[in-house]
Amino acid sequence: FNGVCAEFGLAPDVIDDLNALMISMEMDCVVYPGEPVPPNPGPPRPTGSSLYARLGGVYPIALFVDRLVDALLDDDRVDVPMDTQKRNESSLKYLFTELLCNVCGGPEVVTAKGCDETKLLVPKSAWRIFIATAEVAADHFPRAT
């Protein structure tokens, strides 16, 4: 760990702080030989009847956004405007996930409401491609009954 920190050029006091943080969490994160491994509780499922709850919460929605954005950015027929600052792949995925979770009734707060950074800005001419791509990206969601 210290070697990696040194490779990144971190100051010795920062490395000491990171070591102290890791040591403080050791008992919560490490299973020692002979100890039983606790069961993985998995992510808690949201309750209620909102679309957010019916889809399974933030993790399935984030997976949908991840698949959708990746597919749209890889498709030469769709021009999603990007830059290296506000509209990059990571920020677009995060902000669009936040927006979808909020619209579906989840607890997430839209931090960039009204900003283009939260929108995919898919051109109207590519809307059919967008819908088809979204259907494929949503294949892990429960089917409507």
PDB file of C-alpha atoms in Angstrom:
ATOM      1  CA  PHE A   1       0.000   0.000   0.000  1.00  0.00           C
ATOM      2  CA  ASN A   2       2.733   2.442   0.944  1.00  0.00           C
ATOM      3  CA  GLY A   3       4.542   1.682  -2.317  1.00  0.00           C
ATOM      4  CA  VAL A   4       1.457   2.524  -4.359  1.00  0.00           C
ATOM      5  CA  CYS A   5       0.989   5.763  -2.411  1.00  0.00           C
ATOM      6  CA  ALA A   6       4.621   6.642  -3.086  1.00  0.00           C
ATOM      7  CA  GLU A   7       4.148   5.938  -6.814  1.00  0.00           C
ATOM      8  CA  PHE A   8       1.333   8.490  -6.814  1.00  0.00           C
ATOM      9  CA  GLY A   9       3.648  10.978  -5.129  1.00  0.00           C
ATOM     10  CA  LEU A  10       1.520  11.355  -2.013  1.00  0.00           C
ATOM     11  CA  ALA A  11       3.048  13.285   0.857  1.00  0.00           C
ATOM     12  CA  PRO A  12       4.170  11.237   3.893  1.00  0.00           C
ATOM     13  CA  ASP A  13       1.528  12.851   6.140  1.00  0.00           C
ATOM     14  CA  VAL A  14      -1.213  11.899   3.658  1.00  0.00           C
ATOM     15  CA  ILE A  15       0.098   8.319   3.556  1.00  0.00           C
ATOM     16  CA  ASP A  16       0.051   8.248   7.374  1.00  0.00           C
ATOM     17  CA  ASP A  17      -3.564   9.479   7.394  1.00  0.00           C
ATOM     18  CA  LEU A  18      -4.611   6.836   4.847  1.00  0.00           C
ATOM     19  CA  ASN A  19      -2.869   4.118   6.856  1.00  0.00           C
ATOM     20  CA  ALA A  20      -4.642   5.261  10.032  1.00  0.00           C
ATOM     21  CA  LEU A  21      -7.981   5.205   8.206  1.00  0.00           C
ATOM     22  CA  MET A  22      -7.406   1.693   6.868  1.00  0.00           C
ATOM     23  CA  ILE A  23      -6.262   0.405  10.266  1.00  0.00           C
ATOM     24  CA  SER A  24      -9.369   1.889  11.909  1.00  0.00           C
ATOM     25  CA  MET A  25     -11.610  -0.088   9.520  1.00  0.00           C
ATOM     26  CA  GLU A  26      -9.651  -3.341   9.680  1.00  0.00           C
ATOM     27  CA  MET A  27     -11.965  -5.131  12.139  1.00  0.00           C
ATOM     28  CA  ASP A  28     -14.990  -4.316   9.944  1.00  0.00           C
ATOM     29  CA  CYS A  29     -13.360  -5.446   6.701  1.00  0.00           C
ATOM     30  CA  VAL A  30     -11.026  -8.365   7.404  1.00  0.00           C
ATOM     31  CA  VAL A  31     -11.910 -12.001   8.070  1.00  0.00           C
ATOM     32  CA  TYR A  32      -9.038 -13.729   9.840  1.00  0.00           C
ATOM     33  CA  PRO A  33      -8.149 -17.422   9.420  1.00  0.00           C
ATOM     34  CA  GLY A  34     -10.624 -19.588  11.328  1.00  0.00           C
ATOM     35  CA  GLU A  35     -13.340 -16.917  11.452  1.00  0.00           C
ATOM     36  CA  PRO A  36     -16.618 -17.672   9.669  1.00  0.00           C
ATOM     37  CA  VAL A  37     -17.333 -15.433   6.702  1.00  0.00           C
ATOM     38  CA  PRO A  38     -20.549 -13.480   7.360  1.00  0.00           C
ATOM     39  CA  PRO A  39     -23.322 -13.920   4.798  1.00  0.00           C
ATOM     40  CA  ASN A  40     -23.639 -11.245   2.146  1.00  0.00           C
ATOM     41  CA  PRO A  41     -26.932  -9.488   2.807  1.00  0.00           C
ATOM     42  CA  GLY A  42     -26.928  -7.996  -0.676  1.00  0.00           C
ATOM     43  CA  PRO A  43     -28.305  -4.555  -1.349  1.00  0.00           C
ATOM     44  CA  PRO A  44     -31.536  -3.806   0.516  1.00  0.00           C
ATOM     45  CA  ARG A  45     -34.606  -3.840  -1.706  1.00  0.00           C
ATOM     46  CA  PRO A  46     -36.634  -0.657  -1.531  1.00  0.00           C
ATOM     47  CA  THR A  47     -40.174  -0.940  -0.255  1.00  0.00           C
ATOM     48  CA  GLY A  48     -43.325   0.542  -1.692  1.00  0.00           C
ATOM     49  CA  SER A  49     -45.019   0.520  -5.055  1.00  0.00           C
ATOM     50  CA  SER A  50     -43.050   3.240  -6.863  1.00  0.00           C
ATOM     51  CA  LEU A  51     -41.378   2.373 -10.145  1.00  0.00           C
ATOM     52  CA  TYR A  52     -38.084   2.828  -8.296  1.00  0.00           C
ATOM     53  CA  ALA A  53     -39.051   0.079  -5.823  1.00  0.00           C
ATOM     54  CA  ARG A  54     -40.493  -2.213  -8.503  1.00  0.00           C
ATOM     55  CA  LEU A  55     -37.254  -1.973 -10.516  1.00  0.00           C
ATOM     56  CA  GLY A  56     -35.189  -2.877  -7.453  1.00  0.00           C
ATOM     57  CA  GLY A  57     -33.715   0.502  -6.530  1.00  0.00           C
ATOM     58  CA  VAL A  58     -30.590   2.362  -7.521  1.00  0.00           C
ATOM     59  CA  TYR A  59     -28.363  -0.603  -8.479  1.00  0.00           C
ATOM     60  CA  PRO A  60     -30.540  -2.034 -11.288  1.00  0.00           C
ATOM     61  CA  ILE A  61     -31.260   1.499 -12.533  1.00  0.00           C
ATOM     62  CA  ALA A  62     -27.534   2.340 -12.529  1.00  0.00           C
ATOM     63  CA  LEU A  63     -26.827  -0.882 -14.458  1.00  0.00           C
ATOM     64  CA  PHE A  64     -29.444   0.150 -17.033  1.00  0.00           C
ATOM     65  CA  VAL A  65     -27.868   3.612 -17.385  1.00  0.00           C
ATOM     66  CA  ASP A  66     -24.375   2.121 -17.643  1.00  0.00           C
ATOM     67  CA  ARG A  67     -25.451  -0.234 -20.447  1.00  0.00           C
ATOM     68  CA  LEU A  68     -27.478   2.432 -22.230  1.00  0.00           C
ATOM     69  CA  VAL A  69     -24.785   5.118 -22.184  1.00  0.00           C
ATOM     70  CA  ASP A  70     -22.058   2.660 -23.212  1.00  0.00           C
ATOM     71  CA  ALA A  71     -24.136   1.414 -26.147  1.00  0.00           C
ATOM     72  CA  LEU A  72     -25.085   4.913 -27.292  1.00  0.00           C
ATOM     73  CA  LEU A  73     -21.509   6.167 -27.115  1.00  0.00           C
ATOM     74  CA  ASP A  74     -20.316   3.134 -29.101  1.00  0.00           C
ATOM     75  CA  ASP A  75     -22.992   3.568 -31.793  1.00  0.00           C
ATOM     76  CA  ASP A  76     -21.736   5.701 -34.677  1.00  0.00           C
ATOM     77  CA  ARG A  77     -25.339   6.459 -35.695  1.00  0.00           C
ATOM     78  CA  VAL A  78     -25.989   8.372 -32.457  1.00  0.00           C
ATOM     79  CA  ASP A  79     -24.143  11.577 -31.614  1.00  0.00           C
ATOM     80  CA  VAL A  80     -24.287  12.165 -27.859  1.00  0.00           C
ATOM     81  CA  PRO A  81     -22.429  15.450 -27.292  1.00  0.00           C
ATOM     82  CA  MET A  82     -19.429  15.014 -24.994  1.00  0.00           C
ATOM     83  CA  ASP A  83     -16.522  17.077 -23.755  1.00  0.00           C
ATOM     84  CA  THR A  84     -13.702  16.306 -21.358  1.00  0.00           C
ATOM     85  CA  GLN A  85     -15.086  18.357 -18.465  1.00  0.00           C
ATOM     86  CA  LYS A  86     -18.818  18.522 -17.690  1.00  0.00           C
ATOM     87  CA  ARG A  87     -20.094  16.034 -20.273  1.00  0.00           C
ATOM     88  CA  ASN A  88     -17.831  13.024 -19.962  1.00  0.00           C
ATOM     89  CA  GLU A  89     -18.876   9.390 -19.717  1.00  0.00           C
ATOM     90  CA  SER A  90     -18.622   9.159 -15.921  1.00  0.00           C
ATOM     91  CA  SER A  91     -20.497  12.355 -15.112  1.00  0.00           C
ATOM     92  CA  LEU A  92     -23.162  11.583 -17.691  1.00  0.00           C
ATOM     93  CA  LYS A  93     -23.759   8.133 -16.187  1.00  0.00           C
ATOM     94  CA  TYR A  94     -23.852   9.439 -12.619  1.00  0.00           C
ATOM     95  CA  LEU A  95     -26.130  12.406 -13.309  1.00  0.00           C
ATOM     96  CA  PHE A  96     -28.464  10.435 -15.593  1.00  0.00           C
ATOM     97  CA  THR A  97     -28.741   7.680 -12.951  1.00  0.00           C
ATOM     98  CA  GLU A  98     -29.562  10.332 -10.354  1.00  0.00           C
ATOM     99  CA  LEU A  99     -32.223  11.804 -12.650  1.00  0.00           C
ATOM    100  CA  LEU A 100     -33.837   8.446 -13.478  1.00  0.00           C
ATOM    101  CA  CYS A 101     -33.899   7.353  -9.840  1.00  0.00           C
ATOM    102  CA  ASN A 102     -35.593  10.605  -8.867  1.00  0.00           C
ATOM    103  CA  VAL A 103     -38.145  10.460 -11.696  1.00  0.00           C
ATOM    104  CA  CYS A 104     -38.965   6.836 -10.792  1.00  0.00           C
ATOM    105  CA  GLY A 105     -39.786   7.831  -7.201  1.00  0.00           C
ATOM    106  CA  GLY A 106     -36.475   7.101  -5.505  1.00  0.00           C
ATOM    107  CA  PRO A 107     -34.836   9.129  -2.754  1.00  0.00           C
ATOM    108  CA  GLU A 108     -32.033  10.482  -4.965  1.00  0.00           C
ATOM    109  CA  VAL A 109     -31.943  14.254  -5.332  1.00  0.00           C
ATOM    110  CA  VAL A 110     -31.206  15.688  -8.753  1.00  0.00           C
ATOM    111  CA  THR A 111     -28.145  17.837  -8.127  1.00  0.00           C
ATOM    112  CA  ALA A 112     -28.005  19.396 -11.591  1.00  0.00           C
ATOM    113  CA  LYS A 113     -31.698  19.960 -12.300  1.00  0.00           C
ATOM    114  CA  GLY A 114     -32.253  21.726 -15.609  1.00  0.00           C
ATOM    115  CA  CYS A 115     -28.620  21.323 -16.667  1.00  0.00           C
ATOM    116  CA  ASP A 116     -27.746  19.670 -19.948  1.00  0.00           C
ATOM    117  CA  GLU A 117     -25.217  17.510 -18.077  1.00  0.00           C
ATOM    118  CA  THR A 118     -28.084  15.360 -16.736  1.00  0.00           C
ATOM    119  CA  LYS A 119     -29.551  14.782 -20.197  1.00  0.00           C
ATOM    120  CA  LEU A 120     -28.367  12.427 -22.904  1.00  0.00           C
ATOM    121  CA  LEU A 121     -29.227  14.988 -25.622  1.00  0.00           C
ATOM    122  CA  VAL A 122     -29.944  12.245 -28.152  1.00  0.00           C
ATOM    123  CA  PRO A 123     -30.862  13.899 -31.464  1.00  0.00           C
ATOM    124  CA  LYS A 124     -34.468  13.474 -32.602  1.00  0.00           C
ATOM    125  CA  SER A 125     -33.241  11.672 -35.717  1.00  0.00           C
ATOM    126  CA  ALA A 126     -31.753   8.911 -33.510  1.00  0.00           C
ATOM    127  CA  TRP A 127     -34.806   8.424 -31.274  1.00  0.00           C
ATOM    128  CA  ARG A 128     -35.762   5.005 -32.716  1.00  0.00           C
ATOM    129  CA  ILE A 129     -32.196   3.799 -32.178  1.00  0.00           C
ATOM    130  CA  PHE A 130     -32.328   5.152 -28.621  1.00  0.00           C
ATOM    131  CA  ILE A 131     -35.580   3.274 -27.852  1.00  0.00           C
ATOM    132  CA  ALA A 132     -34.227   0.001 -29.287  1.00  0.00           C
ATOM    133  CA  THR A 133     -30.988   0.439 -27.328  1.00  0.00           C
ATOM    134  CA  ALA A 134     -32.917   1.182 -24.123  1.00  0.00           C
ATOM    135  CA  GLU A 135     -34.992  -1.988 -24.564  1.00  0.00           C
ATOM    136  CA  VAL A 136     -31.815  -4.086 -24.781  1.00  0.00           C
ATOM    137  CA  ALA A 137     -30.224  -2.247 -21.834  1.00  0.00           C
ATOM    138  CA  ALA A 138     -33.337  -2.951 -19.731  1.00  0.00           C
ATOM    139  CA  ASP A 139     -33.277  -6.740 -20.178  1.00  0.00           C
ATOM    140  CA  HIS A 140     -32.423  -7.275 -16.485  1.00  0.00           C
ATOM    141  CA  PHE A 141     -35.523  -5.470 -15.186  1.00  0.00           C
ATOM    142  CA  PRO A 142     -38.546  -7.501 -14.066  1.00  0.00           C
ATOM    143  CA  ARG A 143     -41.168  -7.865 -16.792  1.00  0.00           C
ATOM    144  CA  ALA A 144     -44.399  -5.907 -16.361  1.00  0.00           C
ATOM    145  CA  THR A 145     -47.387  -8.062 -15.531  1.00  0.00           C
TER     146      THR A 145
END
